[in-house]
Each structure stands twice: as structure tokens, then as C-alpha cells.
């Protein structure tokens, strides 16, 4: 009996059919993990501010109605815009969460956003 050892590479066509190919097919590697919730909320706050500025919505009340959240929750989200720009940037570029809980919780950010002095915000952010 003859035994042939060879690696096989399968390519999936648009209709779902698989074909054998001689060379491996390059595939896109999916990003590991998920974008942290704080990053998504920060991006949402920036987008909402832009919508208000451009006149797409009248105010935060209308935004809350569109997003199906309460007005107090909308205020909590928009208060992220009161953070110093470098803190906002740090939130936007948090590393992806692979498993478990996220290291930064929104409740940690609320007292920092309540302080209007950016220097004090930065000190609180560094000492979190």
C-alpha cells in the first residue's frame, strides 16, 4: 500500500462550496477580544455631541429618546465629554478586553468628570 502525505488547503467559495487548493489561502485574522465598554461610551458621547452641534438633533432629551435611554443616563454619557482631552484619548484607545471584567469601571470615571479642573482630573486619573 502506498501512503501519500500532503497538506490540503480548503477555500470556501461564495456559495459555500469548499475546494481543495495547493497553496494556503490568506485569511483575515479576527481581532482578539472586545472593545471595552468605556471606549464605546466615549465614542458615543463624541458622536452625540457632533449630532447636536450639526443640528441633527435638538438637544440631549431628543438624543435620549432616539437611543432609548433615560435622560439621566444620557447625561452620564455626555458627562464623559467633560474629561480632559488626554483622558478621553486614553479611554478611546484602551486595550481590548480578552476575558473577564474590564479594568476601568464607569463609576470610577464619574467623580473624575465632576471635577472641572483638568489638572486635578489628571491627578485623579493617575491615582485611580
C-alpha positions as protocol buffer text, in pm:
chain_id: "A"
residue {
  index: 1
  type: UNK
  ca { x: 0 y: 0 z: 0 }
}
residue {
  index: 2
  type: UNK
  ca { x: 125 y: 348 z: -87 }
}
residue {
  index: 3
  type: UNK
  ca { x: 78 y: 630 z: 161 }
}
residue {
  index: 4
  type: UNK
  ca { x: 91 y: 987 z: 39 }
}
residue {
  index: 5
  type: UNK
  ca { x: 132 y: 1264 z: 290 }
}
residue {
  index: 6
  type: UNK
  ca { x: 38 y: 1610 z: 174 }
}
residue {
  index: 7
  type: UNK
  ca { x: -117 y: 1912 z: 336 }
}
residue {
  index: 8
  type: UNK
  ca { x: -451 y: 2015 z: 198 }
}
residue {
  index: 9
  type: UNK
  ca { x: -585 y: 2368 z: 196 }
}
residue {
  index: 10
  type: UNK
  ca { x: -953 y: 2440 z: 159 }
}
residue {
  index: 11
  type: UNK
  ca { x: -1101 y: 2758 z: 16 }
}
residue {
  index: 12
  type: UNK
  ca { x: -1467 y: 2841 z: 67 }
}
residue {
  index: 13
  type: UNK
  ca { x: -1640 y: 2993 z: -232 }
}
residue {
  index: 14
  type: UNK
  ca { x: -1920 y: 3249 z: -223 }
}
residue {
  index: 15
  type: UNK
  ca { x: -2187 y: 2981 z: -249 }
}
residue {
  index: 16
  type: UNK
  ca { x: -2041 y: 2793 z: 49 }
}
residue {
  index: 17
  type: UNK
  ca { x: -1878 y: 2516 z: -152 }
}
residue {
  index: 18
  type: UNK
  ca { x: -1527 y: 2419 z: -46 }
}
residue {
  index: 19
  type: UNK
  ca { x: -1249 y: 2350 z: -294 }
}
residue {
  index: 20
  type: UNK
  ca { x: -907 y: 2198 z: -238 }
}
residue {
  index: 21
  type: UNK
  ca { x: -616 y: 2427 z: -325 }
}
residue {
  index: 22
  type: UNK
  ca { x: -242 y: 2363 z: -349 }
}
residue {
  index: 23
  type: UNK
  ca { x: -139 y: 2674 z: -159 }
}
residue {
  index: 24
  type: UNK
  ca { x: -293 y: 2814 z: 158 }
}
residue {
  index: 25
  type: UNK
  ca { x: -550 y: 3086 z: 122 }
}
residue {
  index: 26
  type: UNK
  ca { x: -476 y: 3408 z: 308 }
}
residue {
  index: 27
  type: UNK
  ca { x: -745 y: 3478 z: 565 }
}
residue {
  index: 28
  type: UNK
  ca { x: -813 y: 3785 z: 769 }
}
residue {
  index: 29
  type: UNK
  ca { x: -725 y: 3732 z: 1132 }
}
residue {
  index: 30
  type: UNK
  ca { x: -1006 y: 3848 z: 1356 }
}
residue {
  index: 31
  type: UNK
  ca { x: -913 y: 4083 z: 1636 }
}
residue {
  index: 32
  type: UNK
  ca { x: -893 y: 3907 z: 1967 }
}
residue {
  index: 33
  type: UNK
  ca { x: -1113 y: 4038 z: 2243 }
}
residue {
  index: 34
  type: UNK
  ca { x: -1376 y: 4307 z: 2251 }
}
residue {
  index: 35
  type: UNK
  ca { x: -1366 y: 4684 z: 2259 }
}
residue {
  index: 36
  type: UNK
  ca { x: -1409 y: 4799 z: 2621 }
}
residue {
  index: 37
  type: UNK
  ca { x: -1746 y: 4946 z: 2709 }
}
residue {
  index: 38
  type: UNK
  ca { x: -1584 y: 5271 z: 2825 }
}
residue {
  index: 39
  type: UNK
  ca { x: -1426 y: 5317 z: 2482 }
}
residue {
  index: 40
  type: UNK
  ca { x: -1761 y: 5263 z: 2313 }
}
residue {
  index: 41
  type: UNK
  ca { x: -1935 y: 5506 z: 2551 }
}
residue {
  index: 42
  type: UNK
  ca { x: -1667 y: 5771 z: 2493 }
}
residue {
  index: 43
  type: UNK
  ca { x: -1706 y: 5734 z: 2116 }
}
residue {
  index: 44
  type: UNK
  ca { x: -2085 y: 5754 z: 2155 }
}
residue {
  index: 45
  type: UNK
  ca { x: -2056 y: 6075 z: 2358 }
}
residue {
  index: 46
  type: UNK
  ca { x: -1835 y: 6233 z: 2090 }
}
residue {
  index: 47
  type: UNK
  ca { x: -2077 y: 6126 z: 1817 }
}
residue {
  index: 48
  type: UNK
  ca { x: -2378 y: 6260 z: 2010 }
}
residue {
  index: 49
  type: UNK
  ca { x: -2206 y: 6595 z: 2067 }
}
residue {
  index: 50
  type: UNK
  ca { x: -2138 y: 6617 z: 1694 }
}
residue {
  index: 51
  type: UNK
  ca { x: -2504 y: 6541 z: 1616 }
}
residue {
  index: 52
  type: UNK
  ca { x: -2616 y: 6824 z: 1847 }
}
residue {
  index: 53
  type: UNK
  ca { x: -2356 y: 7064 z: 1705 }
}
residue {
  index: 54
  type: UNK
  ca { x: -2461 y: 6990 z: 1345 }
}
residue {
  index: 55
  type: UNK
  ca { x: -2829 y: 7029 z: 1429 }
}
residue {
  index: 56
  type: UNK
  ca { x: -2930 y: 6669 z: 1354 }
}
residue {
  index: 57
  type: UNK
  ca { x: -3099 y: 6659 z: 1696 }
}
residue {
  index: 58
  type: UNK
  ca { x: -3222 y: 6947 z: 1907 }
}
residue {
  index: 59
  type: UNK
  ca { x: -3087 y: 6851 z: 2248 }
}
residue {
  index: 60
  type: UNK
  ca { x: -2993 y: 6570 z: 2487 }
}
residue {
  index: 61
  type: UNK
  ca { x: -3360 y: 6495 z: 2555 }
}
residue {
  index: 62
  type: UNK
  ca { x: -3417 y: 6410 z: 2191 }
}
residue {
  index: 63
  type: UNK
  ca { x: -3095 y: 6207 z: 2187 }
}
residue {
  index: 64
  type: UNK
  ca { x: -3212 y: 6008 z: 2489 }
}
residue {
  index: 65
  type: UNK
  ca { x: -3539 y: 5935 z: 2314 }
}
residue {
  index: 66
  type: UNK
  ca { x: -3358 y: 5825 z: 1994 }
}
residue {
  index: 67
  type: UNK
  ca { x: -3115 y: 5600 z: 2182 }
}
residue {
  index: 68
  type: UNK
  ca { x: -3387 y: 5453 z: 2407 }
}
residue {
  index: 69
  type: UNK
  ca { x: -3212 y: 5556 z: 2728 }
}
residue {
  index: 70
  type: UNK
  ca { x: -3330 y: 5773 z: 3013 }
}
residue {
  index: 71
  type: UNK
  ca { x: -3235 y: 6140 z: 3031 }
}
residue {
  index: 72
  type: UNK
  ca { x: -3018 y: 6085 z: 3341 }
}
residue {
  index: 73
  type: UNK
  ca { x: -2830 y: 5807 z: 3157 }
}
residue {
  index: 74
  type: UNK
  ca { x: -2781 y: 6036 z: 2858 }
}
residue {
  index: 75
  type: UNK
  ca { x: -2636 y: 6296 z: 3094 }
}
residue {
  index: 76
  type: UNK
  ca { x: -2397 y: 6037 z: 3238 }
}
residue {
  index: 77
  type: UNK
  ca { x: -2277 y: 5950 z: 2888 }
}
residue {
  index: 78
  type: UNK
  ca { x: -2240 y: 6315 z: 2783 }
}
residue {
  index: 79
  type: UNK
  ca { x: -2051 y: 6397 z: 3104 }
}
residue {
  index: 80
  type: UNK
  ca { x: -1761 y: 6193 z: 2966 }
}
residue {
  index: 81
  type: UNK
  ca { x: -1701 y: 6493 z: 2739 }
}
residue {
  index: 82
  type: UNK
  ca { x: -1606 y: 6695 z: 3049 }
}
residue {
  index: 83
  type: UNK
  ca { x: -1293 y: 6482 z: 3092 }
}
residue {
  index: 84
  type: UNK
  ca { x: -955 y: 6624 z: 2993 }
}
residue {
  index: 85
  type: UNK
  ca { x: -870 y: 6554 z: 2627 }
}
residue {
  index: 86
  type: UNK
  ca { x: -582 y: 6321 z: 2713 }
}
residue {
  index: 87
  type: UNK
  ca { x: -809 y: 6116 z: 2941 }
}
residue {
  index: 88
  type: UNK
  ca { x: -1068 y: 6097 z: 2663 }
}
residue {
  index: 89
  type: UNK
  ca { x: -797 y: 5975 z: 2427 }
}
residue {
  index: 90
  type: UNK
  ca { x: -680 y: 5717 z: 2680 }
}
residue {
  index: 91
  type: UNK
  ca { x: -1037 y: 5589 z: 2708 }
}
residue {
  index: 92
  type: UNK
  ca { x: -1074 y: 5564 z: 2331 }
}
residue {
  index: 93
  type: UNK
  ca { x: -753 y: 5362 z: 2298 }
}
residue {
  index: 94
  type: UNK
  ca { x: -796 y: 5122 z: 2589 }
}
residue {
  index: 95
  type: UNK
  ca { x: -664 y: 4773 z: 2504 }
}
residue {
  index: 96
  type: UNK
  ca { x: -918 y: 4513 z: 2400 }
}
residue {
  index: 97
  type: UNK
  ca { x: -1070 y: 4300 z: 2675 }
}
residue {
  index: 98
  type: UNK
  ca { x: -995 y: 3934 z: 2612 }
}
residue {
  index: 99
  type: UNK
  ca { x: -1172 y: 3779 z: 2908 }
}
residue {
  index: 100
  type: UNK
  ca { x: -1313 y: 3873 z: 3243 }
}
residue {
  index: 101
  type: UNK
  ca { x: -1408 y: 4214 z: 3370 }
}
residue {
  index: 102
  type: UNK
  ca { x: -1275 y: 4539 z: 3235 }
}
residue {
  index: 103
  type: UNK
  ca { x: -1013 y: 4716 z: 3450 }
}
residue {
  index: 104
  type: UNK
  ca { x: -1185 y: 5057 z: 3437 }
}
residue {
  index: 105
  type: UNK
  ca { x: -1545 y: 5095 z: 3550 }
}
residue {
  index: 106
  type: UNK
  ca { x: -1771 y: 5383 z: 3462 }
}
residue {
  index: 107
  type: UNK
  ca { x: -1836 y: 5455 z: 3830 }
}
residue {
  index: 108
  type: UNK
  ca { x: -1464 y: 5533 z: 3858 }
}
residue {
  index: 109
  type: UNK
  ca { x: -1496 y: 5797 z: 3585 }
}
residue {
  index: 110
  type: UNK
  ca { x: -1797 y: 5986 z: 3723 }
}
residue {
  index: 111
  type: UNK
  ca { x: -1618 y: 6162 z: 4012 }
}
residue {
  index: 112
  type: UNK
  ca { x: -1329 y: 6249 z: 3779 }
}
residue {
  index: 113
  type: UNK
  ca { x: -1567 y: 6404 z: 3524 }
}
residue {
  index: 114
  type: UNK
  ca { x: -1737 y: 6602 z: 3802 }
}
residue {
  index: 115
  type: UNK
  ca { x: -1413 y: 6794 z: 3865 }
}
residue {
  index: 116
  type: UNK
  ca { x: -1382 y: 7086 z: 3622 }
}
residue {
  index: 117
  type: UNK
  ca { x: -1006 y: 7142 z: 3666 }
}
residue {
  index: 118
  type: UNK
  ca { x: -820 y: 6928 z: 3411 }
}
residue {
  index: 119
  type: UNK
  ca { x: -503 y: 6920 z: 3622 }
}
residue {
  index: 120
  type: UNK
  ca { x: -698 y: 6771 z: 3914 }
}
residue {
  index: 121
  type: UNK
  ca { x: -869 y: 6530 z: 3674 }
}
residue {
  index: 122
  type: UNK
  ca { x: -530 y: 6412 z: 3551 }
}
residue {
  index: 123
  type: UNK
  ca { x: -410 y: 6362 z: 3909 }
}
residue {
  index: 124
  type: UNK
  ca { x: -724 y: 6162 z: 3993 }
}
residue {
  index: 125
  type: UNK
  ca { x: -684 y: 5958 z: 3672 }
}
residue {
  index: 126
  type: UNK
  ca { x: -320 y: 5880 z: 3754 }
}
residue {
  index: 127
  type: UNK
  ca { x: -412 y: 5773 z: 4108 }
}
residue {
  index: 128
  type: UNK
  ca { x: -710 y: 5559 z: 4014 }
}
